[in-house]
């Protein structure tokens, strides 16, 4: 931690800090070398996490974390490149970068702190705000249909796609460890809470109540397979949706460099 940058900016009860802490634990458990690990973020409350982490970090521009991360990984494939981002950052303004990073299967681990709202700018709806929910820009209810980010990522080509919750931090750490060990594009959508905007607008109660709700409404992928679409409405499906080994982009690019004469 860069303790000199504390206190952090997050509201009381925001789950971004717990997820950031889970990432630190997973990095330590996997044994990633600090000098070889770089953490990249876009813009948002979630993206502010990189400022508190004592690694080589880059706080980039809104929606562009994956573009910067791709450049870093291409320039030095031996680095562990991690992206920390929010649902707005990655699936609205950054949506195009997301699908192409997935399609390339580039070796980046992307952690989405998905609180279903634009927290930093005052609670506008995002592509993951559930249909019908309230936001400052949807005072009568959101009519957009929401993205399922792990499903979107795996359909676009990500070879590791999972969802966990801020409530179940042990599962989040275990899943992060798997994602960090994966050779290819790995994405974890962490269902997070924003008590200040999403929670208050939608009368979800305080942070404790919001985490309790996550506990009571999480269903594992295996249990979900036996449930009807009706029963799954409003539930958070957690677990690993895809874990497959396919050629990683910078490995393939290295072969192209060799074919082309390898800088001789
Ligand atoms: C190009 C550009 N457009 C818009 C903004 C304003 N902006 C800053 S953060 C943000 C949304 C962040 O939402 P999310 O990624 O979900 O993160 P959260 O704050 O909820 O953690 C927006 C729209 C910006 N900084 N730059
Ligand atoms: S506005 Fe929401 S996302 Fe931002 S720090 Fe506060 S609780 Fe967290």
CSV table of N, CA and C and ligand atoms in Angstrom, one decimal, residues 9-16 45-46 115 117 119-120 193-197, ligand 2:
chain,number,residue,atom,x,y,z
A,9,UNK,N,-10.5,8.0,-0.9
A,9,UNK,CA,-11.6,8.9,-1.2
A,9,UNK,C,-13.0,8.2,-1.0
A,10,UNK,N,-13.0,6.9,-0.8
A,10,UNK,CA,-14.3,6.1,-0.9
A,10,UNK,C,-15.2,6.5,0.3
A,11,UNK,N,-16.5,6.4,0.0
A,11,UNK,CA,-17.5,6.6,1.0
A,11,UNK,C,-17.5,5.5,2.1
A,12,UNK,N,-18.0,5.7,3.3
A,12,UNK,CA,-18.2,4.6,4.2
A,12,UNK,C,-19.1,3.5,3.6
A,13,UNK,N,-18.6,2.3,3.7
A,13,UNK,CA,-19.5,1.2,3.2
A,13,UNK,C,-19.2,0.8,1.8
A,14,UNK,N,-18.5,1.6,1.0
A,14,UNK,CA,-18.2,1.3,-0.4
A,14,UNK,C,-17.3,0.0,-0.4
A,15,UNK,N,-17.6,-0.9,-1.3
A,15,UNK,CA,-16.9,-2.2,-1.3
A,15,UNK,C,-15.6,-2.1,-2.1
A,16,UNK,N,-15.3,-1.0,-2.7
A,16,UNK,CA,-14.1,-1.0,-3.6
A,16,UNK,C,-12.8,-1.3,-2.8
A,45,UNK,N,-14.6,5.9,-9.3
A,45,UNK,CA,-14.2,5.6,-7.9
A,45,UNK,C,-13.4,4.3,-7.8
A,46,UNK,N,-13.8,3.3,-8.6
A,46,UNK,CA,-13.1,2.0,-8.6
A,46,UNK,C,-11.7,2.2,-9.1
A,115,UNK,N,-20.5,-2.0,-9.6
A,115,UNK,CA,-21.5,-1.6,-8.6
A,115,UNK,C,-22.8,-1.1,-9.3
A,117,UNK,N,-23.6,1.2,-11.4
A,117,UNK,CA,-23.9,2.6,-11.4
A,117,UNK,C,-22.6,3.4,-11.7
A,119,UNK,N,-20.6,5.7,-10.0
A,119,UNK,CA,-20.5,6.3,-8.7
A,119,UNK,C,-19.9,7.7,-8.7
A,120,UNK,N,-18.7,7.8,-9.3
A,120,UNK,CA,-17.9,9.0,-9.2
A,120,UNK,C,-18.6,10.3,-9.6
A,193,UNK,N,-20.8,-2.9,-4.2
A,193,UNK,CA,-21.9,-2.1,-3.7
A,193,UNK,C,-21.5,-0.6,-3.6
A,194,UNK,N,-22.4,0.2,-4.1
A,194,UNK,CA,-22.3,1.7,-3.9
A,194,UNK,C,-23.5,2.1,-3.1
A,195,UNK,N,-23.3,2.1,-1.7
A,195,UNK,CA,-24.4,2.5,-0.9
A,195,UNK,C,-24.9,4.0,-1.1
A,196,UNK,N,-23.9,4.8,-1.5
A,196,UNK,CA,-24.2,6.3,-1.7
A,196,UNK,C,-25.2,6.6,-2.8
A,197,UNK,N,-25.0,5.9,-3.9
A,197,UNK,CA,-25.9,6.2,-5.1
A,197,UNK,C,-26.9,5.1,-5.4
B,2,LIG,S1,-19.9,7.1,-4.7
B,2,LIG,FE1,-20.4,4.9,-4.6
B,2,LIG,S2,-18.7,3.9,-5.8
B,2,LIG,FE2,-18.0,6.0,-5.3
B,2,LIG,S3,-16.9,5.8,-3.3
B,2,LIG,FE3,-19.0,6.3,-2.8
B,2,LIG,S4,-20.0,4.3,-2.5
B,2,LIG,FE4,-18.1,4.0,-3.6
